[in-house]
Amino acid sequence: MRDFCMDFSAVVSCFLILVPILTVPTSGAKSRHFRWEVEYMHRSPDGLEGVVIGINGQFPGPTMRARAGDTIHVELTNKLPTEGVVIHWHGIRQLGTPWADGTASISQCAINPGEKFLYRFKVDKAGTYFYHGHYGMQRSAGLYGSLIVDVREGDKEPFEYDGEFNVLLSDWWHKGSHEQELDLSSNPFRWIGEPQTLLINGRGQYNCSLAAELSHSQMSQCKFRGNEPYAPRLLRVQPRKTYRLRIASSTALASLNFAIGNHKLRVVEADGNYVHPFTVDNIDIYSGESYSVLFTADQEPSNNYWISVSVRGREPKTPPGLTILNYQPTPASKLPISPPPVAPAWNDFKYSLALSKRVFALKGTAKPPARPDRRILLLNTQNFVDGYTKWAINNVSLVLPATPYLGSIRYGLTKAFDQTPPPDDFGREYEIMKPAGNPNSTYGNGVYTLSFNTTVDVILQNANALKANVSEIHPWHLHGHDFWVLGYGEGKFTGKDQEKFNLVNPPLKNTAVIFPYGWTALRFVADNPGAWAFHCHIEPHLHMGMGVVFAEGIPRIKKIPREALGCGLTGKLSLKNGGT
């Protein structure tokens, strides 16, 4: 039986059809206003009901769209009854508005239950972005959505297409985010396990497969009545047309591989920056990354084709996420005639590295400064702190203070956090290929203070975890900046490795991966006043201390809204002085 629906009277009732979006011209920069209510909701992302955090009754949250140069205003009301909330606008640099970055204890206080907060910021650069919660593990609870910035009126993209789709990827657990937090913070440590489901635009299928009849799966064939909230969102295309897929990964844990059966993908954008186009059969995408790929509907139009996302970098215990590329006028209920694409082996890191090395900046992109003013080497290790399993950077596991760094530095509150700066390097005798002889680490909340407008190199160095022969993938995200990815390498970084740096056409990104037992070299200019998080974008790893904070040019910030700093020592200062 080759049809999904039990009733074929209405093809569209079987699946939610995702039609291509065509950009509608507008004139000049605009102010775009939104009112959001963040609240808990009962939803069934994969067929099993659970609790999600949604916005205005939607999960995922509403897609935001603006043009480069527009100013976004989001009046957010926290309707979560027992916890704070913040929203991070992932990839938006917050030039002049560091308090709107949406990082609790770094750029602002958490928005308490019942409180309102106004986010106001300019989207200065066209690209594919997204937003998500940045307090506790609220991203794991489903607090995320797409943010698309079109080119300024009158500008053109360096490529052409007939329509576009947004594809937001995520992973989903049946264990709630609060229980996950407790497990990760317990002694003895309780690993949360792999996600039960991979979601495409907030929808997945648990304990059944769309492709069971084709792939000889042990799971049953999914069938839909037509009104299920977890029925897949199909992408409907016209034959011979070219489409832009804006793909973003808000996963809490999973690294993914994305493919469309029988179709080539031409990569044209990464993290809001144009890249030299290149064509692939599939693409790896790590948590925090976004890509635009072009594809042409050039296959047999009487068939439909699988869209598949599969786990990479971890032993895949989560089934692939599937939906269908629906050629019009072929019925949406018609299954593709071939099995879904098969992803590369989960541990084929050479394949992943080769893909990453194919990303180069488009000609005309700004080049990095020739040399750095400062180099910071950050060793990623798994450790014990007082018997608890943690992640550490240069032997320091990050614990955020009660007072946001932006306020405490701006107003000289030296008792708000540890004034001893964390180390710029790690012991060069450290053996990255095996577990540390002394796995113990320490908590800390010191800050890397960067001289304003200087060039900084960051070398991310991966190492063995607590267990022998285990080294994990870590996608690192920098707030407030784009950086140039100068290169990747295997083993321990040495001074000679800098000779391999690409200073000609390195890609500009805001998220970059380090592979097991390897290193990744980044360069950026510290030219954006603020306190900025730099951390592994895997939600459990950040929760367990895998991050640092960069501070630069904060005395240059003229005014910070009072409501951003109404907690901790800055809250007391505000009460004393009548405002900030």
Coordinates of C-alpha atoms in Angstrom, one line a residue:
M1 CA 0.0 0.0 0.0
R2 CA 1.7 3.1 -1.2
D3 CA -0.5 5.9 0.1
F4 CA -0.1 7.7 3.4
C5 CA -3.6 8.9 3.9
M6 CA -6.5 6.7 4.9
D7 CA -8.8 9.1 3.0
F8 CA -7.7 10.4 -0.3
S9 CA -10.6 12.8 -0.8
A10 CA -8.3 15.8 -0.1
V11 CA -4.7 15.5 -0.8
V12 CA -3.8 18.6 1.1
S13 CA -5.5 17.2 4.2
C14 CA -2.8 14.5 4.4
F15 CA 0.1 16.9 4.8
L16 CA 0.6 20.6 5.5
I17 CA 2.0 21.9 2.2
L18 CA 4.8 24.4 2.4
V19 CA 4.6 26.7 -0.6
P20 CA 7.5 28.7 -1.8
I21 CA 7.9 32.3 -0.6
L22 CA 8.4 35.0 -3.1
T23 CA 9.9 38.3 -1.7
V24 CA 7.6 41.3 -1.9
P25 CA 9.5 44.6 -2.5
T26 CA 9.2 47.3 0.1
S27 CA 10.5 50.8 0.1
G28 CA 13.2 51.9 2.5
A29 CA 14.2 50.8 5.9
K30 CA 11.3 50.2 8.3
S31 CA 10.5 49.6 11.9
R32 CA 8.8 46.3 12.3
H33 CA 6.8 45.7 15.5
F34 CA 5.9 42.4 17.1
R35 CA 4.1 41.5 20.3
W36 CA 5.0 38.1 21.7
E37 CA 3.7 36.0 24.6
V38 CA 6.0 33.2 25.7
E39 CA 4.1 30.4 27.4
Y40 CA 4.0 26.6 28.0
M41 CA 1.7 24.6 25.7
H42 CA 0.7 21.0 25.2
R43 CA 1.8 19.9 21.7
S44 CA 2.6 16.7 19.9
P45 CA 5.7 17.5 17.8
D46 CA 6.2 13.8 16.9
G47 CA 2.8 12.2 17.8
L48 CA 3.5 11.9 21.5
E49 CA 2.1 14.8 23.5
G50 CA 4.4 16.8 25.7
V51 CA 5.1 20.3 27.0
V52 CA 6.7 22.8 24.7
I53 CA 7.5 26.5 25.1
G54 CA 5.8 28.4 22.4
I55 CA 5.2 32.0 21.2
N56 CA 1.7 33.4 20.6
G57 CA 0.4 29.8 20.6
Q58 CA 2.8 28.7 17.9
F59 CA 5.5 26.0 18.0
P60 CA 8.0 26.6 16.5
G61 CA 7.7 30.3 17.1
P62 CA 6.5 32.7 14.4
T63 CA 8.9 33.3 11.4
M64 CA 10.2 36.8 11.5
R65 CA 11.0 38.5 8.2
A66 CA 12.6 41.9 7.6
R67 CA 15.0 43.7 5.2
A68 CA 18.6 44.7 5.9
G69 CA 18.6 48.1 7.6
D70 CA 15.2 47.5 9.3
T71 CA 14.8 48.0 13.0
I72 CA 12.9 45.2 14.9
H73 CA 10.9 45.8 18.0
V74 CA 9.7 42.8 20.0
E75 CA 7.6 43.5 23.0
L76 CA 7.9 40.2 24.9
T77 CA 5.7 39.1 27.8
N78 CA 6.8 36.2 29.9
K79 CA 3.8 34.0 30.6
L80 CA 5.9 31.1 32.0
P81 CA 4.6 30.9 35.6
T82 CA 7.8 29.8 37.4
E83 CA 10.9 30.8 35.3
G84 CA 12.6 33.6 33.5
V85 CA 13.2 33.8 29.8
V86 CA 15.4 35.6 27.3
I87 CA 15.5 35.4 23.5
H88 CA 18.8 35.4 21.6
W89 CA 18.8 36.6 18.0
H90 CA 21.2 34.1 16.6
G91 CA 23.7 35.7 14.1
I92 CA 22.4 39.2 14.5
R93 CA 25.5 41.2 15.6
Q94 CA 23.6 43.8 17.8
L95 CA 25.7 46.7 16.7
G96 CA 25.0 49.5 19.2
T97 CA 22.5 47.3 21.1
P98 CA 24.5 44.8 23.1
W99 CA 21.8 44.7 25.8
A100 CA 19.4 43.2 23.2
D101 CA 21.6 40.1 22.5
G102 CA 19.4 38.0 24.8
T103 CA 21.9 36.2 27.0
A104 CA 20.8 35.8 30.6
S105 CA 23.5 36.9 33.1
I106 CA 25.7 38.2 30.2
S107 CA 23.8 40.9 28.3
Q108 CA 20.7 41.2 30.4
C109 CA 18.7 40.0 33.4
A110 CA 16.2 37.2 32.8
I111 CA 12.7 38.5 32.1
N112 CA 10.7 37.3 35.2
P113 CA 7.3 35.7 35.0
G114 CA 4.7 38.3 34.2
E115 CA 7.2 40.9 33.1
K116 CA 7.5 42.6 29.7
F117 CA 10.8 43.4 27.9
L118 CA 11.3 45.4 24.7
Y119 CA 13.9 44.0 22.4
R120 CA 15.0 46.7 19.9
F121 CA 17.7 46.1 17.3
K122 CA 18.7 46.7 13.7
V123 CA 19.2 43.8 11.3
D124 CA 22.2 45.1 9.4
K125 CA 23.0 42.3 7.0
A126 CA 20.8 40.0 4.8
G127 CA 20.9 36.3 5.5
T128 CA 19.4 33.3 7.1
Y129 CA 19.1 33.4 10.9
F130 CA 17.0 32.1 13.7
Y131 CA 16.2 33.0 17.3
H132 CA 16.0 30.8 20.4
G133 CA 15.8 30.9 24.2
H134 CA 19.1 31.4 26.0
Y135 CA 18.2 30.7 29.6
G136 CA 18.5 27.3 31.2
M137 CA 17.8 24.7 28.5
Q138 CA 14.8 26.4 27.0
R139 CA 16.0 25.6 23.4
S140 CA 15.5 22.0 24.3
A141 CA 11.9 22.8 25.3
G142 CA 11.2 24.2 21.8
L143 CA 11.7 27.9 22.2
Y144 CA 13.0 28.8 18.7
G145 CA 11.9 30.1 15.3
S146 CA 13.2 31.4 12.0
L147 CA 14.5 34.9 11.3
I148 CA 15.0 35.9 7.7
V149 CA 16.6 39.1 6.5
D150 CA 16.1 40.0 2.9
V151 CA 18.5 42.3 1.0
R152 CA 17.9 46.0 1.1
E153 CA 15.4 47.5 -1.4
G154 CA 17.1 47.8 -4.7
D155 CA 19.9 45.3 -3.9
K156 CA 20.1 41.9 -5.5
E157 CA 21.4 38.6 -4.3
P158 CA 24.4 37.2 -6.2
F159 CA 22.3 34.3 -7.4
E160 CA 18.8 33.8 -8.9
Y161 CA 15.9 31.6 -7.9
D162 CA 12.1 31.3 -8.5
G163 CA 11.0 30.7 -4.9
E164 CA 12.2 29.8 -1.5
F165 CA 11.5 27.7 1.6
N166 CA 12.5 28.0 5.2
V167 CA 13.6 24.7 6.8
L168 CA 14.2 24.8 10.6
L169 CA 15.8 21.6 12.0
S170 CA 15.7 20.5 15.6
D171 CA 15.8 17.5 17.8
W172 CA 13.2 16.4 20.4
W173 CA 13.2 14.4 23.6
H174 CA 10.2 13.0 25.5
K175 CA 11.9 13.9 28.7
G176 CA 11.2 17.5 29.6
S177 CA 13.9 20.2 29.7
H178 CA 13.8 20.6 33.4
E179 CA 14.4 16.9 34.0
Q180 CA 17.2 17.0 31.5
E181 CA 18.8 19.9 33.4
L182 CA 18.5 17.9 36.6
D183 CA 20.0 14.8 35.1
L184 CA 23.0 16.7 33.7
S185 CA 23.6 18.4 37.1
S186 CA 23.3 15.2 39.1
N187 CA 26.0 13.3 41.0
P188 CA 26.2 10.6 39.8
F189 CA 25.9 12.0 36.3
R190 CA 22.8 11.0 34.3
W191 CA 23.2 11.4 30.5
I192 CA 20.0 12.5 28.9
G193 CA 20.4 10.1 26.0
E194 CA 19.9 10.7 22.3
P195 CA 16.8 12.5 21.1
Q196 CA 13.7 10.5 20.2
T197 CA 13.0 12.4 17.0
L198 CA 14.4 14.8 14.5
L199 CA 12.0 17.6 13.6
I200 CA 11.6 19.4 10.3
N201 CA 9.8 22.7 10.9
G202 CA 8.7 21.4 14.3
R203 CA 7.2 18.1 13.0
G204 CA 8.5 14.6 13.1
Q205 CA 7.1 11.0 13.5
Y206 CA 7.8 8.7 16.5
N207 CA 7.5 4.9 16.3
C208 CA 6.5 5.0 12.6
S209 CA 8.3 5.9 9.4
L210 CA 7.1 7.7 6.3
A211 CA 9.4 5.3 4.4
A212 CA 8.8 2.0 6.2
E213 CA 7.5 0.2 3.1
L214 CA 10.6 1.3 1.1
S215 CA 13.4 1.0 3.6
H216 CA 12.4 -2.3 5.2
S217 CA 12.1 -0.5 8.6
Q218 CA 11.0 -2.4 11.6
M219 CA 8.7 0.5 12.4
S220 CA 5.2 0.6 11.0
Q221 CA 4.2 2.8 8.0
C222 CA 3.0 6.2 9.1
K223 CA -0.6 6.9 8.2
F224 CA -2.5 10.1 8.8
R225 CA -6.1 11.1 9.1
G226 CA -5.2 14.6 7.9
N227 CA -5.5 16.7 11.1
E228 CA -2.4 15.5 13.0
P229 CA -0.1 18.4 14.2
Y230 CA 2.9 16.2 13.4
A231 CA 2.0 15.4 9.8
P232 CA 5.1 16.4 7.7
R233 CA 5.2 19.8 6.0
L234 CA 5.8 19.0 2.4
L235 CA 7.7 21.3 0.0
R236 CA 5.7 21.8 -3.1
V237 CA 7.6 22.7 -6.3
Q238 CA 7.0 23.3 -10.0
P239 CA 9.0 21.3 -12.4
R240 CA 12.1 23.0 -13.9
K241 CA 12.0 25.8 -11.4
T242 CA 15.0 26.7 -9.1
Y243 CA 14.4 27.1 -5.4
R244 CA 16.3 28.5 -2.4
L245 CA 16.3 26.4 0.7
R246 CA 17.1 28.4 3.8
I247 CA 18.2 25.8 6.3
A248 CA 19.0 26.5 10.0
S249 CA 19.8 24.1 12.8
S250 CA 18.5 24.8 16.3
T251 CA 19.2 21.3 17.5
A252 CA 20.1 20.9 21.2
L253 CA 22.5 18.0 20.5
A254 CA 22.5 16.5 17.1
S255 CA 24.8 17.2 14.2
L256 CA 22.8 16.5 11.0
N257 CA 23.2 15.6 7.4
F258 CA 20.7 17.1 5.0
A259 CA 19.8 15.6 1.5
I260 CA 17.1 15.6 -1.1
G261 CA 16.9 12.4 -3.0
N262 CA 18.1 12.6 -6.7
H263 CA 18.8 16.4 -6.4
K264 CA 22.0 18.3 -6.2
L265 CA 22.4 21.1 -3.7
R266 CA 24.4 24.3 -4.6
V267 CA 25.6 26.0 -1.4
V268 CA 25.5 29.8 -1.7
E269 CA 25.3 31.2 1.9
A270 CA 26.6 30.2 5.3
D271 CA 25.6 32.0 8.5
G272 CA 24.4 35.1 6.8
N273 CA 27.4 35.4 4.5
Y274 CA 27.7 34.6 0.8
V275 CA 30.1 31.8 -0.1
H276 CA 31.7 30.8 -3.3
P277 CA 29.1 28.4 -4.8
F278 CA 29.8 24.7 -4.7
T279 CA 27.6 21.7 -5.4
V280 CA 27.1 18.7 -3.2
D281 CA 24.9 15.6 -2.9
N282 CA 24.3 16.4 0.8
I283 CA 25.5 18.8 3.5
D284 CA 26.4 18.5 7.1
I285 CA 24.9 21.1 9.3
Y286 CA 25.8 21.6 13.0
S287 CA 23.9 23.1 15.8
G288 CA 23.9 26.9 15.4
E289 CA 24.7 26.9 11.6
S290 CA 22.6 28.1 8.8
Y291 CA 22.9 27.6 5.0
S292 CA 21.2 28.6 1.8
V293 CA 21.3 26.0 -0.9
L294 CA 19.8 26.2 -4.4
F295 CA 18.3 23.2 -6.1
T296 CA 16.4 22.8 -9.4
A297 CA 13.3 20.6 -9.7
D298 CA 14.8 18.8 -12.7
Q299 CA 13.8 15.2 -12.0
E300 CA 10.9 13.2 -13.3
P301 CA 7.8 15.3 -12.5
S302 CA 5.4 12.4 -12.1
N303 CA 7.4 11.4 -8.9
N304 CA 7.9 12.8 -5.5
Y305 CA 11.3 12.8 -3.7
W306 CA 12.5 12.3 -0.1
I307 CA 13.9 15.1 2.0
S308 CA 16.0 13.5 4.7
V309 CA 18.0 14.6 7.8
S310 CA 20.2 12.1 9.6
V311 CA 22.4 12.1 12.7
R312 CA 26.1 12.7 12.2
G313 CA 29.0 12.7 14.7
R314 CA 27.2 10.5 17.2
E315 CA 26.1 6.9 16.9
P316 CA 22.7 7.3 15.4
K317 CA 20.0 6.0 17.7
T318 CA 17.5 8.5 16.4
P319 CA 15.7 7.7 13.1
P320 CA 16.1 10.1 10.2
G321 CA 13.7 12.9 9.9
L322 CA 11.7 12.8 6.6
T323 CA 9.4 14.9 4.5
I324 CA 8.6 15.0 0.8
L325 CA 9.5 17.2 -2.1
N326 CA 6.2 17.3 -3.9
Y327 CA 6.3 17.9 -7.6
Q328 CA 3.1 19.6 -8.9
P329 CA 0.7 18.3 -10.0
T330 CA 1.7 14.9 -8.6
P331 CA -0.5 14.0 -5.7
A332 CA 1.1 14.7 -2.3
S333 CA 0.0 11.3 -1.1
K334 CA 2.2 9.5 -3.6
L335 CA 5.3 8.0 -2.0
P336 CA 8.7 8.4 -3.7
I337 CA 9.7 5.3 -5.6
S338 CA 13.2 5.0 -4.1
P339 CA 14.3 4.7 -0.4
P340 CA 15.4 7.9 1.3
P341 CA 19.0 9.1 0.8
V342 CA 21.6 7.3 2.9
A343 CA 23.8 9.6 4.9
P344 CA 27.6 9.1 5.3
A345 CA 28.6 7.0 8.2
W346 CA 28.1 8.8 11.4
N347 CA 31.8 8.7 12.3
D348 CA 33.2 9.5 8.9
F349 CA 34.8 12.7 10.1
K350 CA 37.1 12.9 7.1
Y351 CA 34.0 13.4 5.0
S352 CA 32.7 16.1 7.3
L353 CA 36.1 17.8 7.4
A354 CA 36.3 17.8 3.6
L355 CA 32.8 19.4 3.4
S356 CA 33.9 22.1 5.8
K357 CA 37.0 22.8 3.9
R358 CA 35.0 23.5 0.7
V359 CA 33.4 26.6 2.2
F360 CA 35.1 29.7 0.9
A361 CA 34.1 33.4 0.9
L362 CA 32.5 34.8 -2.2
K363 CA 34.8 37.0 -4.2
G364 CA 34.6 40.6 -2.8
T365 CA 34.0 39.5 0.8
A366 CA 36.2 41.4 3.4
K367 CA 39.5 39.7 4.1
P368 CA 40.9 39.2 7.5
P369 CA 43.7 41.4 9.0
A370 CA 47.1 39.9 8.1
R371 CA 48.1 39.2 11.7
P372 CA 46.5 39.1 15.1
D373 CA 47.2 41.3 18.1
R374 CA 46.3 38.5 20.5
R375 CA 46.0 34.7 20.3
I376 CA 43.8 32.8 22.7
L377 CA 44.0 29.0 22.7
L378 CA 40.9 27.3 24.2
L379 CA 41.3 23.6 25.3
N380 CA 37.9 21.7 25.3
T381 CA 37.9 19.0 28.0
Q382 CA 35.5 17.0 30.0
N383 CA 36.2 17.1 33.7
F384 CA 35.1 16.5 37.3
V385 CA 34.4 19.5 39.5
D386 CA 33.6 18.4 43.1
G387 CA 32.6 15.0 41.8
Y388 CA 30.2 16.5 39.2
T389 CA 30.8 15.8 35.5
K390 CA 31.4 19.1 33.6
W391 CA 32.9 20.5 30.5
A392 CA 35.8 23.0 30.9
I393 CA 37.7 25.5 28.8
N394 CA 41.4 25.8 29.9
N395 CA 40.4 23.9 33.0
V396 CA 37.6 26.4 33.9
S397 CA 34.0 25.4 33.9
L398 CA 31.8 28.5 33.3
V399 CA 29.2 29.4 35.9
L400 CA 27.4 32.6 35.2
P401 CA 27.1 35.3 37.9
A402 CA 23.9 36.8 39.3
T403 CA 24.7 40.3 37.8
P404 CA 24.9 40.5 34.0
Y405 CA 28.5 41.2 32.8
L406 CA 27.4 44.1 30.6
G407 CA 26.1 46.0 33.6
S408 CA 28.8 45.1 36.2
I409 CA 31.6 46.0 33.8
R410 CA 29.9 49.2 32.6
Y411 CA 29.4 50.4 36.2
G412 CA 32.6 49.1 37.7
L413 CA 31.1 46.6 40.1
T414 CA 34.2 44.6 40.7
K415 CA 32.6 42.2 43.2
A416 CA 30.0 40.9 40.7
F417 CA 32.4 38.3 39.2
D418 CA 35.9 37.0 39.5
Q419 CA 38.3 39.7 38.4
T420 CA 41.1 37.2 37.7
P421 CA 41.1 36.7 33.9
P422 CA 40.9 33.1 32.7
P423 CA 44.1 31.7 31.0
D424 CA 44.9 32.5 27.3
D425 CA 46.5 29.1 26.9
F426 CA 46.7 25.6 28.3
G427 CA 49.7 23.6 29.4
R428 CA 51.6 22.7 26.2
E429 CA 52.5 19.3 27.8
Y430 CA 48.8 18.4 27.8
E431 CA 48.2 15.1 25.9
I432 CA 45.0 15.6 23.9
M433 CA 44.8 12.0 22.7
K434 CA 44.1 10.4 26.0
P435 CA 42.2 11.1 29.2
A436 CA 43.9 13.5 31.5
G437 CA 45.9 12.1 34.3
N438 CA 44.2 14.6 36.7
P439 CA 40.6 15.1 35.4
N440 CA 39.6 17.6 38.1
S441 CA 38.7 21.1 37.1
T442 CA 37.3 24.2 38.8
Y443 CA 34.3 26.6 38.4
G444 CA 34.9 30.2 37.3
N445 CA 33.2 33.2 35.9
G446 CA 36.1 35.4 34.8
V447 CA 36.1 37.3 31.6
Y448 CA 38.4 37.7 28.6
T449 CA 38.8 41.4 28.3
L450 CA 39.7 42.3 24.7
S451 CA 41.4 45.6 23.7
F452 CA 38.9 47.5 21.6
N453 CA 39.4 47.3 17.8
T454 CA 42.1 44.8 18.0
T455 CA 42.4 41.5 16.0
V456 CA 42.0 38.3 18.0
D457 CA 42.8 34.8 17.0
V458 CA 41.0 32.0 18.8
I459 CA 42.3 28.4 18.4
L460 CA 39.7 25.9 19.5
Q461 CA 41.6 22.7 20.6
N462 CA 39.7 19.5 21.0
A463 CA 40.8 16.7 23.3
N464 CA 39.9 13.3 24.7
A465 CA 36.8 13.2 27.0
L466 CA 36.8 11.4 30.4
K467 CA 36.3 8.1 28.7
A468 CA 39.3 6.7 26.6
N469 CA 39.0 6.9 22.8
V470 CA 36.2 9.4 23.0
S471 CA 36.4 12.9 21.5
E472 CA 33.2 14.7 20.5
I473 CA 32.1 17.3 17.9
H474 CA 31.7 20.8 19.3
P475 CA 30.1 23.6 17.2
W476 CA 31.2 26.9 18.7
H477 CA 29.1 30.1 18.3
L478 CA 30.3 33.7 18.8
H479 CA 27.8 36.4 19.8
G480 CA 28.2 40.0 18.5
H481 CA 30.5 39.1 15.6
D482 CA 31.3 37.2 12.5
F483 CA 34.7 35.5 12.4
W484 CA 36.9 34.3 9.6
V485 CA 37.5 30.5 9.7
L486 CA 41.2 30.3 8.9
G487 CA 41.6 26.6 9.0
Y488 CA 41.2 23.2 10.5
G489 CA 43.8 20.6 11.6
E490 CA 44.3 17.3 13.3
G491 CA 46.1 16.7 16.5
K492 CA 47.5 19.4 18.8
F493 CA 47.9 22.9 17.3
T494 CA 51.5 24.2 17.0
G495 CA 53.0 27.4 15.9
K496 CA 53.8 25.9 12.5
D497 CA 50.1 25.3 11.8
Q498 CA 49.6 29.0 11.3
E499 CA 51.5 28.6 8.1
K500 CA 48.4 26.7 6.8
F501 CA 46.0 29.5 7.6
N502 CA 43.8 30.7 4.7
L503 CA 44.1 34.5 4.5
V504 CA 43.0 34.8 0.9
N505 CA 39.3 33.7 1.0
P506 CA 38.3 32.3 4.4
P507 CA 34.6 32.2 5.0
L508 CA 32.9 34.5 7.4
K509 CA 30.7 32.7 9.9
N510 CA 29.3 32.9 13.4
T511 CA 29.4 29.2 14.2
A512 CA 32.3 26.8 13.5
V513 CA 32.9 23.2 14.4
I514 CA 35.9 21.5 15.9
F515 CA 36.3 17.8 15.0
P516 CA 37.4 15.0 17.4
Y517 CA 41.1 15.4 18.4
G518 CA 41.4 18.4 16.1
W519 CA 41.7 22.2 16.1
T520 CA 39.9 25.0 14.4
A521 CA 41.4 28.5 13.9
L522 CA 39.2 31.7 14.0
R523 CA 40.0 35.4 13.6
F524 CA 37.8 38.4 14.4
V525 CA 38.1 42.1 15.1
A526 CA 36.9 43.2 18.6
D527 CA 35.1 46.2 17.3
N528 CA 31.6 45.8 18.8
P529 CA 31.3 47.2 22.4
G530 CA 29.6 44.7 24.7
A531 CA 29.8 41.5 26.7
W532 CA 29.6 38.5 24.3
A533 CA 29.1 34.8 24.9
F534 CA 31.3 32.4 23.0
H535 CA 30.3 28.8 23.7
C536 CA 29.6 25.3 22.4
H537 CA 26.1 25.4 20.9
I538 CA 25.2 22.0 22.1
E539 CA 22.7 22.7 24.8
P540 CA 23.9 20.1 27.4
H541 CA 27.5 21.1 26.9
L542 CA 26.8 24.8 27.6
H543 CA 24.7 23.8 30.6
M544 CA 27.7 21.9 31.9
G545 CA 30.1 24.9 31.6
M546 CA 31.4 24.8 28.0
G547 CA 31.8 28.5 27.3
V548 CA 33.6 31.8 27.9
V549 CA 32.8 35.5 27.8
F550 CA 34.5 38.2 25.8
A551 CA 34.2 41.8 26.9
E552 CA 35.3 44.7 24.7
G553 CA 34.7 48.5 24.6
I554 CA 32.0 48.5 27.2
P555 CA 32.9 52.0 28.5
R556 CA 31.9 53.2 25.0
I557 CA 28.3 52.2 25.6
K558 CA 26.2 55.3 26.3
K559 CA 23.0 54.0 27.6
I560 CA 21.6 50.6 28.7
P561 CA 17.9 50.3 29.3
R562 CA 17.1 50.1 33.0
E563 CA 14.9 47.0 32.6
A564 CA 17.8 45.1 31.1
L565 CA 19.8 45.3 34.4
G566 CA 17.2 45.2 37.1
C567 CA 18.7 42.2 38.9
G568 CA 21.8 41.5 41.1
L569 CA 24.1 44.4 42.0
T570 CA 23.0 46.5 39.0
G571 CA 19.4 46.3 40.2
K572 CA 20.5 47.6 43.6
L573 CA 22.5 50.3 42.0
S574 CA 19.5 51.3 39.9
L575 CA 17.4 51.6 43.0
K576 CA 20.0 53.7 44.8
N577 CA 20.6 56.1 41.9
G578 CA 17.1 56.1 40.5
G579 CA 18.0 54.6 37.1
T580 CA 20.8 53.5 34.8

